[in-house]
């Protein structure tokens, strides 16, 4: 069956808890200031429900054969309310569109994250996937960096919020391979191209 045949399918709802311990792991992995998030979870917590629902789509028998090479190409979030510690939410994912271009499949996957009072967060993901292919014999590559190697992080300061439609000021961030492993553990996103140097070189661009 083609991936296009999954358009309109839903996955879930699945439970999602907002916990301080998981938020602390996310804050540590992204270099955020923990003092900013005493009452509500940081925005990075939005990745958690994505990787509660998305694996159910990847494990769909009609999809699994097309996930040999998988790239999470784009991600967007829109908040209706903050995620507060102790909240018990649920997430449901829907395949909005899917199209094939040769061996590649481009999938738009949306999520609705709800609490007792209604929608807290909506998310949209773009996945690019194809069936498994043999990696090349040699991959032109940079030497693997040390596990803790990273650039400088900027800590956010206070600033006035921009008007509607405006942009927040840029914030320079860097992540080491250790940070990426911590982030994977906190979110459930264990795609090896994020944290395994060899997999990133050989599997990130499917043949």
mmCIF file with all atom_site columns, C-alpha atoms in Angstrom:
data_model
loop_
_atom_site.group_PDB
_atom_site.id
_atom_site.type_symbol
_atom_site.label_atom_id
_atom_site.label_alt_id
_atom_site.label_comp_id
_atom_site.label_asym_id
_atom_site.label_entity_id
_atom_site.label_seq_id
_atom_site.pdbx_PDB_ins_code
_atom_site.Cartn_x
_atom_site.Cartn_y
_atom_site.Cartn_z
_atom_site.occupancy
_atom_site.B_iso_or_equiv
_atom_site.pdbx_formal_charge
_atom_site.auth_seq_id
_atom_site.auth_comp_id
_atom_site.auth_asym_id
_atom_site.auth_atom_id
_atom_site.pdbx_PDB_model_num
ATOM 1   C CA . UNK A 1 1   ? 0.000   0.000  0.000  1.00 0.00 ? 1   UNK A CA 1
ATOM 2   C CA . UNK A 1 2   ? 1.203   3.527  -0.767 1.00 0.00 ? 2   UNK A CA 1
ATOM 3   C CA . UNK A 1 3   ? 1.787   6.076  1.980  1.00 0.00 ? 3   UNK A CA 1
ATOM 4   C CA . UNK A 1 4   ? -0.776  8.325  0.259  1.00 0.00 ? 4   UNK A CA 1
ATOM 5   C CA . UNK A 1 5   ? -3.466  5.831  1.294  1.00 0.00 ? 5   UNK A CA 1
ATOM 6   C CA . UNK A 1 6   ? -2.986  6.803  4.949  1.00 0.00 ? 6   UNK A CA 1
ATOM 7   C CA . UNK A 1 7   ? -4.301  10.362 4.454  1.00 0.00 ? 7   UNK A CA 1
ATOM 8   C CA . UNK A 1 8   ? -7.052  11.022 6.977  1.00 0.00 ? 8   UNK A CA 1
ATOM 9   C CA . UNK A 1 9   ? -5.985  8.309  9.417  1.00 0.00 ? 9   UNK A CA 1
ATOM 10  C CA . UNK A 1 10  ? -5.766  9.257  13.079 1.00 0.00 ? 10  UNK A CA 1
ATOM 11  C CA . UNK A 1 11  ? -3.532  7.841  15.792 1.00 0.00 ? 11  UNK A CA 1
ATOM 12  C CA . UNK A 1 12  ? -4.487  8.092  19.429 1.00 0.00 ? 12  UNK A CA 1
ATOM 13  C CA . UNK A 1 13  ? -5.565  9.652  21.634 1.00 0.00 ? 13  UNK A CA 1
ATOM 14  C CA . UNK A 1 14  ? -2.540  8.888  23.814 1.00 0.00 ? 14  UNK A CA 1
ATOM 15  C CA . UNK A 1 15  ? -1.930  10.217 27.342 1.00 0.00 ? 15  UNK A CA 1
ATOM 16  C CA . UNK A 1 16  ? 0.764   12.854 27.932 1.00 0.00 ? 16  UNK A CA 1
ATOM 17  C CA . UNK A 1 17  ? 1.734   14.022 31.419 1.00 0.00 ? 17  UNK A CA 1
ATOM 18  C CA . UNK A 1 18  ? 3.503   17.324 32.060 1.00 0.00 ? 18  UNK A CA 1
ATOM 19  C CA . UNK A 1 19  ? 6.154   16.555 34.670 1.00 0.00 ? 19  UNK A CA 1
ATOM 20  C CA . UNK A 1 20  ? 8.856   18.637 36.300 1.00 0.00 ? 20  UNK A CA 1
ATOM 21  C CA . UNK A 1 21  ? 11.444  15.882 35.891 1.00 0.00 ? 21  UNK A CA 1
ATOM 22  C CA . UNK A 1 22  ? 11.023  15.643 32.137 1.00 0.00 ? 22  UNK A CA 1
ATOM 23  C CA . UNK A 1 23  ? 10.963  19.430 31.850 1.00 0.00 ? 23  UNK A CA 1
ATOM 24  C CA . UNK A 1 24  ? 14.223  19.563 33.829 1.00 0.00 ? 24  UNK A CA 1
ATOM 25  C CA . UNK A 1 25  ? 15.835  17.158 31.348 1.00 0.00 ? 25  UNK A CA 1
ATOM 26  C CA . UNK A 1 26  ? 14.686  19.307 28.425 1.00 0.00 ? 26  UNK A CA 1
ATOM 27  C CA . UNK A 1 27  ? 15.910  22.508 30.094 1.00 0.00 ? 27  UNK A CA 1
ATOM 28  C CA . UNK A 1 28  ? 19.324  20.932 30.704 1.00 0.00 ? 28  UNK A CA 1
ATOM 29  C CA . UNK A 1 29  ? 19.639  19.605 27.154 1.00 0.00 ? 29  UNK A CA 1
ATOM 30  C CA . UNK A 1 30  ? 18.753  22.957 25.550 1.00 0.00 ? 30  UNK A CA 1
ATOM 31  C CA . UNK A 1 31  ? 20.837  25.161 27.840 1.00 0.00 ? 31  UNK A CA 1
ATOM 32  C CA . UNK A 1 32  ? 17.796  27.058 29.111 1.00 0.00 ? 32  UNK A CA 1
ATOM 33  C CA . UNK A 1 33  ? 17.592  28.868 32.454 1.00 0.00 ? 33  UNK A CA 1
ATOM 34  C CA . UNK A 1 34  ? 15.574  26.677 34.852 1.00 0.00 ? 34  UNK A CA 1
ATOM 35  C CA . UNK A 1 35  ? 14.503  29.723 36.882 1.00 0.00 ? 35  UNK A CA 1
ATOM 36  C CA . UNK A 1 36  ? 12.274  30.814 33.996 1.00 0.00 ? 36  UNK A CA 1
ATOM 37  C CA . UNK A 1 37  ? 10.006  27.756 34.291 1.00 0.00 ? 37  UNK A CA 1
ATOM 38  C CA . UNK A 1 38  ? 8.759   27.514 37.869 1.00 0.00 ? 38  UNK A CA 1
ATOM 39  C CA . UNK A 1 39  ? 5.037   27.117 37.123 1.00 0.00 ? 39  UNK A CA 1
ATOM 40  C CA . UNK A 1 40  ? 4.747   26.044 33.488 1.00 0.00 ? 40  UNK A CA 1
ATOM 41  C CA . UNK A 1 41  ? 6.758   23.775 31.234 1.00 0.00 ? 41  UNK A CA 1
ATOM 42  C CA . UNK A 1 42  ? 9.199   25.347 28.742 1.00 0.00 ? 42  UNK A CA 1
ATOM 43  C CA . UNK A 1 43  ? 8.196   25.588 25.065 1.00 0.00 ? 43  UNK A CA 1
ATOM 44  C CA . UNK A 1 44  ? 10.577  22.707 24.280 1.00 0.00 ? 44  UNK A CA 1
ATOM 45  C CA . UNK A 1 45  ? 8.115   20.428 26.113 1.00 0.00 ? 45  UNK A CA 1
ATOM 46  C CA . UNK A 1 46  ? 5.919   20.663 23.007 1.00 0.00 ? 46  UNK A CA 1
ATOM 47  C CA . UNK A 1 47  ? 8.187   18.057 21.379 1.00 0.00 ? 47  UNK A CA 1
ATOM 48  C CA . UNK A 1 48  ? 7.076   15.425 23.898 1.00 0.00 ? 48  UNK A CA 1
ATOM 49  C CA . UNK A 1 49  ? 3.542   14.841 22.529 1.00 0.00 ? 49  UNK A CA 1
ATOM 50  C CA . UNK A 1 50  ? 4.911   14.795 18.969 1.00 0.00 ? 50  UNK A CA 1
ATOM 51  C CA . UNK A 1 51  ? 6.954   11.710 19.803 1.00 0.00 ? 51  UNK A CA 1
ATOM 52  C CA . UNK A 1 52  ? 4.103   10.097 21.662 1.00 0.00 ? 52  UNK A CA 1
ATOM 53  C CA . UNK A 1 53  ? 1.858   10.119 18.580 1.00 0.00 ? 53  UNK A CA 1
ATOM 54  C CA . UNK A 1 54  ? 4.285   9.999  15.642 1.00 0.00 ? 54  UNK A CA 1
ATOM 55  C CA . UNK A 1 55  ? 5.720   6.529  16.474 1.00 0.00 ? 55  UNK A CA 1
ATOM 56  C CA . UNK A 1 56  ? 2.224   5.070  16.103 1.00 0.00 ? 56  UNK A CA 1
ATOM 57  C CA . UNK A 1 57  ? 2.166   6.414  12.537 1.00 0.00 ? 57  UNK A CA 1
ATOM 58  C CA . UNK A 1 58  ? 5.644   5.043  11.795 1.00 0.00 ? 58  UNK A CA 1
ATOM 59  C CA . UNK A 1 59  ? 4.584   1.624  13.156 1.00 0.00 ? 59  UNK A CA 1
ATOM 60  C CA . UNK A 1 60  ? 1.461   1.511  10.971 1.00 0.00 ? 60  UNK A CA 1
ATOM 61  C CA . UNK A 1 61  ? 1.831   -1.665 8.850  1.00 0.00 ? 61  UNK A CA 1
ATOM 62  C CA . UNK A 1 62  ? 1.143   0.408  5.721  1.00 0.00 ? 62  UNK A CA 1
ATOM 63  C CA . UNK A 1 63  ? 3.897   2.876  6.630  1.00 0.00 ? 63  UNK A CA 1
ATOM 64  C CA . UNK A 1 64  ? 6.625   0.888  8.380  1.00 0.00 ? 64  UNK A CA 1
ATOM 65  C CA . UNK A 1 65  ? 8.248   -0.348 5.163  1.00 0.00 ? 65  UNK A CA 1
ATOM 66  C CA . UNK A 1 66  ? 8.753   3.279  4.082  1.00 0.00 ? 66  UNK A CA 1
ATOM 67  C CA . UNK A 1 67  ? 10.668  4.381  7.186  1.00 0.00 ? 67  UNK A CA 1
ATOM 68  C CA . UNK A 1 68  ? 14.101  2.925  6.378  1.00 0.00 ? 68  UNK A CA 1
ATOM 69  C CA . UNK A 1 69  ? 15.326  6.493  5.901  1.00 0.00 ? 69  UNK A CA 1
ATOM 70  C CA . UNK A 1 70  ? 13.436  9.151  7.817  1.00 0.00 ? 70  UNK A CA 1
ATOM 71  C CA . UNK A 1 71  ? 13.930  12.889 8.187  1.00 0.00 ? 71  UNK A CA 1
ATOM 72  C CA . UNK A 1 72  ? 11.860  15.154 10.429 1.00 0.00 ? 72  UNK A CA 1
ATOM 73  C CA . UNK A 1 73  ? 12.036  18.046 7.986  1.00 0.00 ? 73  UNK A CA 1
ATOM 74  C CA . UNK A 1 74  ? 9.838   20.712 9.553  1.00 0.00 ? 74  UNK A CA 1
ATOM 75  C CA . UNK A 1 75  ? 8.019   21.371 12.819 1.00 0.00 ? 75  UNK A CA 1
ATOM 76  C CA . UNK A 1 76  ? 5.592   24.090 13.906 1.00 0.00 ? 76  UNK A CA 1
ATOM 77  C CA . UNK A 1 77  ? 3.638   24.725 17.117 1.00 0.00 ? 77  UNK A CA 1
ATOM 78  C CA . UNK A 1 78  ? 0.734   26.967 18.088 1.00 0.00 ? 78  UNK A CA 1
ATOM 79  C CA . UNK A 1 79  ? -0.177  27.376 21.753 1.00 0.00 ? 79  UNK A CA 1
ATOM 80  C CA . UNK A 1 80  ? -3.683  28.034 23.041 1.00 0.00 ? 80  UNK A CA 1
ATOM 81  C CA . UNK A 1 81  ? -2.643  27.740 26.694 1.00 0.00 ? 81  UNK A CA 1
ATOM 82  C CA . UNK A 1 82  ? 0.499   26.937 28.686 1.00 0.00 ? 82  UNK A CA 1
ATOM 83  C CA . UNK A 1 83  ? 1.351   23.389 29.675 1.00 0.00 ? 83  UNK A CA 1
ATOM 84  C CA . UNK A 1 84  ? 1.342   23.387 33.479 1.00 0.00 ? 84  UNK A CA 1
ATOM 85  C CA . UNK A 1 85  ? 3.134   20.908 35.698 1.00 0.00 ? 85  UNK A CA 1
ATOM 86  C CA . UNK A 1 86  ? 0.763   18.178 36.780 1.00 0.00 ? 86  UNK A CA 1
ATOM 87  C CA . UNK A 1 87  ? -1.465  18.496 33.711 1.00 0.00 ? 87  UNK A CA 1
ATOM 88  C CA . UNK A 1 88  ? -2.672  15.203 32.247 1.00 0.00 ? 88  UNK A CA 1
ATOM 89  C CA . UNK A 1 89  ? -3.201  15.799 28.536 1.00 0.00 ? 89  UNK A CA 1
ATOM 90  C CA . UNK A 1 90  ? -3.939  13.640 25.518 1.00 0.00 ? 90  UNK A CA 1
ATOM 91  C CA . UNK A 1 91  ? -2.590  13.857 21.989 1.00 0.00 ? 91  UNK A CA 1
ATOM 92  C CA . UNK A 1 92  ? -4.094  12.684 18.702 1.00 0.00 ? 92  UNK A CA 1
ATOM 93  C CA . UNK A 1 93  ? -2.228  12.696 15.399 1.00 0.00 ? 93  UNK A CA 1
ATOM 94  C CA . UNK A 1 94  ? -3.697  12.913 11.893 1.00 0.00 ? 94  UNK A CA 1
ATOM 95  C CA . UNK A 1 95  ? -2.157  12.383 8.452  1.00 0.00 ? 95  UNK A CA 1
ATOM 96  C CA . UNK A 1 96  ? -3.197  15.551 6.643  1.00 0.00 ? 96  UNK A CA 1
ATOM 97  C CA . UNK A 1 97  ? -1.448  14.912 3.329  1.00 0.00 ? 97  UNK A CA 1
ATOM 98  C CA . UNK A 1 98  ? 1.065   12.551 1.743  1.00 0.00 ? 98  UNK A CA 1
ATOM 99  C CA . UNK A 1 99  ? 2.681   12.590 -1.661 1.00 0.00 ? 99  UNK A CA 1
ATOM 100 C CA . UNK A 1 100 ? 5.314   10.498 -3.380 1.00 0.00 ? 100 UNK A CA 1
ATOM 101 C CA . UNK A 1 101 ? 8.169   11.901 -5.453 1.00 0.00 ? 101 UNK A CA 1
ATOM 102 C CA . UNK A 1 102 ? 10.067  8.951  -6.834 1.00 0.00 ? 102 UNK A CA 1
ATOM 103 C CA . UNK A 1 103 ? 11.306  6.885  -3.892 1.00 0.00 ? 103 UNK A CA 1
ATOM 104 C CA . UNK A 1 104 ? 10.595  9.695  -1.432 1.00 0.00 ? 104 UNK A CA 1
ATOM 105 C CA . UNK A 1 105 ? 7.383   10.289 0.519  1.00 0.00 ? 105 UNK A CA 1
ATOM 106 C CA . UNK A 1 106 ? 6.487   13.696 1.974  1.00 0.00 ? 106 UNK A CA 1
ATOM 107 C CA . UNK A 1 107 ? 3.970   13.509 4.813  1.00 0.00 ? 107 UNK A CA 1
ATOM 108 C CA . UNK A 1 108 ? 2.190   16.318 6.670  1.00 0.00 ? 108 UNK A CA 1
ATOM 109 C CA . UNK A 1 109 ? 1.232   15.131 10.159 1.00 0.00 ? 109 UNK A CA 1
ATOM 110 C CA . UNK A 1 110 ? -0.763  17.301 12.554 1.00 0.00 ? 110 UNK A CA 1
ATOM 111 C CA . UNK A 1 111 ? -1.417  16.898 16.255 1.00 0.00 ? 111 UNK A CA 1
ATOM 112 C CA . UNK A 1 112 ? -4.052  18.158 18.676 1.00 0.00 ? 112 UNK A CA 1
ATOM 113 C CA . UNK A 1 113 ? -2.974  18.190 22.338 1.00 0.00 ? 113 UNK A CA 1
ATOM 114 C CA . UNK A 1 114 ? -5.957  18.608 24.666 1.00 0.00 ? 114 UNK A CA 1
ATOM 115 C CA . UNK A 1 115 ? -6.705  19.008 28.355 1.00 0.00 ? 115 UNK A CA 1
ATOM 116 C CA . UNK A 1 116 ? -9.935  19.122 30.323 1.00 0.00 ? 116 UNK A CA 1
ATOM 117 C CA . UNK A 1 117 ? -10.609 22.687 29.116 1.00 0.00 ? 117 UNK A CA 1
ATOM 118 C CA . UNK A 1 118 ? -9.936  21.973 25.446 1.00 0.00 ? 118 UNK A CA 1
ATOM 119 C CA . UNK A 1 119 ? -6.972  22.338 23.087 1.00 0.00 ? 119 UNK A CA 1
ATOM 120 C CA . UNK A 1 120 ? -3.703  23.401 24.712 1.00 0.00 ? 120 UNK A CA 1
ATOM 121 C CA . UNK A 1 121 ? -1.404  23.055 21.716 1.00 0.00 ? 121 UNK A CA 1
ATOM 122 C CA . UNK A 1 122 ? -1.519  22.163 18.041 1.00 0.00 ? 122 UNK A CA 1
ATOM 123 C CA . UNK A 1 123 ? 1.494   20.960 16.101 1.00 0.00 ? 123 UNK A CA 1
ATOM 124 C CA . UNK A 1 124 ? 2.362   20.295 12.471 1.00 0.00 ? 124 UNK A CA 1
ATOM 125 C CA . UNK A 1 125 ? 5.206   18.061 11.314 1.00 0.00 ? 125 UNK A CA 1
ATOM 126 C CA . UNK A 1 126 ? 6.651   17.275 7.912  1.00 0.00 ? 126 UNK A CA 1
ATOM 127 C CA . UNK A 1 127 ? 8.269   13.863 7.521  1.00 0.00 ? 127 UNK A CA 1
ATOM 128 C CA . UNK A 1 128 ? 10.380  12.819 4.534  1.00 0.00 ? 128 UNK A CA 1
ATOM 129 C CA . UNK A 1 129 ? 10.779  9.064  4.294  1.00 0.00 ? 129 UNK A CA 1
ATOM 130 C CA . UNK A 1 130 ? 11.710  6.245  1.982  1.00 0.00 ? 130 UNK A CA 1
ATOM 131 C CA . UNK A 1 131 ? 12.331  2.524  2.081  1.00 0.00 ? 131 UNK A CA 1
ATOM 132 C CA . UNK A 1 132 ? 15.689  1.335  3.409  1.00 0.00 ? 132 UNK A CA 1
ATOM 133 C CA . UNK A 1 133 ? 18.655  1.512  1.075  1.00 0.00 ? 133 UNK A CA 1
ATOM 134 C CA . UNK A 1 134 ? 22.188  0.236  1.462  1.00 0.00 ? 134 UNK A CA 1
ATOM 135 C CA . UNK A 1 135 ? 24.561  2.926  2.717  1.00 0.00 ? 135 UNK A CA 1
ATOM 136 C CA . UNK A 1 136 ? 27.381  3.971  0.408  1.00 0.00 ? 136 UNK A CA 1
ATOM 137 C CA . UNK A 1 137 ? 30.744  2.227  0.804  1.00 0.00 ? 137 UNK A CA 1
ATOM 138 C CA . UNK A 1 138 ? 32.388  5.524  1.711  1.00 0.00 ? 138 UNK A CA 1
ATOM 139 C CA . UNK A 1 139 ? 30.902  8.733  2.995  1.00 0.00 ? 139 UNK A CA 1
ATOM 140 C CA . UNK A 1 140 ? 32.747  12.041 2.758  1.00 0.00 ? 140 UNK A CA 1
ATOM 141 C CA . UNK A 1 141 ? 32.691  13.190 6.344  1.00 0.00 ? 141 UNK A CA 1
ATOM 142 C CA . UNK A 1 142 ? 34.172  15.495 8.913  1.00 0.00 ? 142 UNK A CA 1
ATOM 143 C CA . UNK A 1 143 ? 35.917  13.873 11.884 1.00 0.00 ? 143 UNK A CA 1
ATOM 144 C CA . UNK A 1 144 ? 33.516  12.977 14.657 1.00 0.00 ? 144 UNK A CA 1
ATOM 145 C CA . UNK A 1 145 ? 33.554  15.682 17.345 1.00 0.00 ? 145 UNK A CA 1
ATOM 146 C CA . UNK A 1 146 ? 34.078  14.902 21.007 1.00 0.00 ? 146 UNK A CA 1
ATOM 147 C CA . UNK A 1 147 ? 30.896  13.978 22.830 1.00 0.00 ? 147 UNK A CA 1
ATOM 148 C CA . UNK A 1 148 ? 30.752  17.274 24.776 1.00 0.00 ? 148 UNK A CA 1
ATOM 149 C CA . UNK A 1 149 ? 32.006  19.581 21.989 1.00 0.00 ? 149 UNK A CA 1
ATOM 150 C CA . UNK A 1 150 ? 29.691  22.527 21.380 1.00 0.00 ? 150 UNK A CA 1
ATOM 151 C CA . UNK A 1 151 ? 29.636  26.242 20.615 1.00 0.00 ? 151 UNK A CA 1
ATOM 152 C CA . UNK A 1 152 ? 28.468  29.111 22.782 1.00 0.00 ? 152 UNK A CA 1
ATOM 153 C CA . UNK A 1 153 ? 24.957  29.442 24.212 1.00 0.00 ? 153 UNK A CA 1
ATOM 154 C CA . UNK A 1 154 ? 23.126  32.727 24.670 1.00 0.00 ? 154 UNK A CA 1
ATOM 155 C CA . UNK A 1 155 ? 20.899  33.016 27.726 1.00 0.00 ? 155 UNK A CA 1
ATOM 156 C CA . UNK A 1 156 ? 17.653  34.889 27.037 1.00 0.00 ? 156 UNK A CA 1
ATOM 157 C CA . UNK A 1 157 ? 17.183  38.190 28.837 1.00 0.00 ? 157 UNK A CA 1
ATOM 158 C CA . UNK A 1 158 ? 14.121  40.345 29.326 1.00 0.00 ? 158 UNK A CA 1
ATOM 159 C CA . UNK A 1 159 ? 12.634  42.089 26.294 1.00 0.00 ? 159 UNK A CA 1
ATOM 160 C CA . UNK A 1 160 ? 9.319   43.523 25.185 1.00 0.00 ? 160 UNK A CA 1
ATOM 161 C CA . UNK A 1 161 ? 7.117   41.147 23.247 1.00 0.00 ? 161 UNK A CA 1
ATOM 162 C CA . UNK A 1 162 ? 6.766   42.064 19.578 1.00 0.00 ? 162 UNK A CA 1
ATOM 163 C CA . UNK A 1 163 ? 3.368   43.020 18.124 1.00 0.00 ? 163 UNK A CA 1
ATOM 164 C CA . UNK A 1 164 ? 1.176   40.333 16.611 1.00 0.00 ? 164 UNK A CA 1
ATOM 165 C CA . UNK A 1 165 ? 2.922   38.896 13.563 1.00 0.00 ? 165 UNK A CA 1
ATOM 166 C CA . UNK A 1 166 ? 6.300   40.186 14.745 1.00 0.00 ? 166 UNK A CA 1
ATOM 167 C CA . UNK A 1 167 ? 9.390   38.146 15.533 1.00 0.00 ? 167 UNK A CA 1
ATOM 168 C CA . UNK A 1 168 ? 11.294  37.454 18.708 1.00 0.00 ? 168 UNK A CA 1
ATOM 169 C CA . UNK A 1 169 ? 14.996  38.387 18.677 1.00 0.00 ? 169 UNK A CA 1
ATOM 170 C CA . UNK A 1 170 ? 17.318  35.552 17.569 1.00 0.00 ? 170 UNK A CA 1
ATOM 171 C CA . UNK A 1 171 ? 19.038  33.500 20.248 1.00 0.00 ? 171 UNK A CA 1
ATOM 172 C CA . UNK A 1 172 ? 22.259  31.598 19.482 1.00 0.00 ? 172 UNK A CA 1
ATOM 173 C CA . UNK A 1 173 ? 22.234  28.025 20.758 1.00 0.00 ? 173 UNK A CA 1
ATOM 174 C CA . UNK A 1 174 ? 24.537  25.060 20.308 1.00 0.00 ? 174 UNK A CA 1
ATOM 175 C CA . UNK A 1 175 ? 24.132  21.409 21.247 1.00 0.00 ? 175 UNK A CA 1
ATOM 176 C CA . UNK A 1 176 ? 26.752  18.741 21.879 1.00 0.00 ? 176 UNK A CA 1
ATOM 177 C CA . UNK A 1 177 ? 26.182  15.105 21.008 1.00 0.00 ? 177 UNK A CA 1
ATOM 178 C CA . UNK A 1 178 ? 25.606  14.485 24.725 1.00 0.00 ? 178 UNK A CA 1
ATOM 179 C CA . UNK A 1 179 ? 22.928  17.204 24.696 1.00 0.00 ? 179 UNK A CA 1
ATOM 180 C CA . UNK A 1 180 ? 21.235  15.521 21.745 1.00 0.00 ? 180 UNK A CA 1
ATOM 181 C CA . UNK A 1 181 ? 21.163  12.184 23.579 1.00 0.00 ? 181 UNK A CA 1
ATOM 182 C CA . UNK A 1 182 ? 19.662  13.910 26.638 1.00 0.00 ? 182 UNK A CA 1
ATOM 183 C CA . UNK A 1 183 ? 17.063  15.569 24.388 1.00 0.00 ? 183 UNK A CA 1
ATOM 184 C CA . UNK A 1 184 ? 16.218  12.208 22.790 1.00 0.00 ? 184 UNK A CA 1
ATOM 185 C CA . UNK A 1 185 ? 15.699  10.657 26.213 1.00 0.00 ? 185 UNK A CA 1
ATOM 186 C CA . UNK A 1 186 ? 13.435  13.529 27.303 1.00 0.00 ? 186 UNK A CA 1
ATOM 187 C CA . UNK A 1 187 ? 11.303  13.679 24.143 1.00 0.00 ? 187 UNK A CA 1
ATOM 188 C CA . UNK A 1 188 ? 11.348  10.089 22.893 1.00 0.00 ? 188 UNK A CA 1
ATOM 189 C CA . UNK A 1 189 ? 12.870  11.201 19.553 1.00 0.00 ? 189 UNK A CA 1
ATOM 190 C CA . UNK A 1 190 ? 15.530  8.521  19.070 1.00 0.00 ? 190 UNK A CA 1
ATOM 191 C CA . UNK A 1 191 ? 16.101  8.947  15.323 1.00 0.00 ? 191 UNK A CA 1
ATOM 192 C CA . UNK A 1 192 ? 19.825  8.017  15.095 1.00 0.00 ? 192 UNK A CA 1
ATOM 193 C CA . UNK A 1 193 ? 20.617  10.714 12.522 1.00 0.00 ? 193 UNK A CA 1
ATOM 194 C CA . UNK A 1 194 ? 20.353  13.230 15.391 1.00 0.00 ? 194 UNK A CA 1
ATOM 195 C CA . UNK A 1 195 ? 22.986  11.702 17.649 1.00 0.00 ? 195 UNK A CA 1
ATOM 196 C CA . UNK A 1 196 ? 24.925  8.962  15.793 1.00 0.00 ? 196 UNK A CA 1
ATOM 197 C CA . UNK A 1 197 ? 27.685  10.362 13.613 1.00 0.00 ? 197 UNK A CA 1
ATOM 198 C CA . UNK A 1 198 ? 27.816  7.384  11.229 1.00 0.00 ? 198 UNK A CA 1
ATOM 199 C CA . UNK A 1 199 ? 24.051  7.177  10.826 1.00 0.00 ? 199 UNK A CA 1
ATOM 200 C CA . UNK A 1 200 ? 23.842  10.901 10.098 1.00 0.00 ? 200 UNK A CA 1
ATOM 201 C CA . UNK A 1 201 ? 26.358  10.535 7.284  1.00 0.00 ? 201 UNK A CA 1
ATOM 202 C CA . UNK A 1 202 ? 24.941  7.392  5.753  1.00 0.00 ? 202 UNK A CA 1
ATOM 203 C CA . UNK A 1 203 ? 21.165  7.555  6.316  1.00 0.00 ? 203 UNK A CA 1
ATOM 204 C CA . UNK A 1 204 ? 20.198  11.204 6.330  1.00 0.00 ? 204 UNK A CA 1
ATOM 205 C CA . UNK A 1 205 ? 19.952  11.360 2.530  1.00 0.00 ? 205 UNK A CA 1
ATOM 206 C CA . UNK A 1 206 ? 18.152  8.290  1.210  1.00 0.00 ? 206 UNK A CA 1
ATOM 207 C CA . UNK A 1 207 ? 19.174  7.034  -2.217 1.00 0.00 ? 207 UNK A CA 1
#
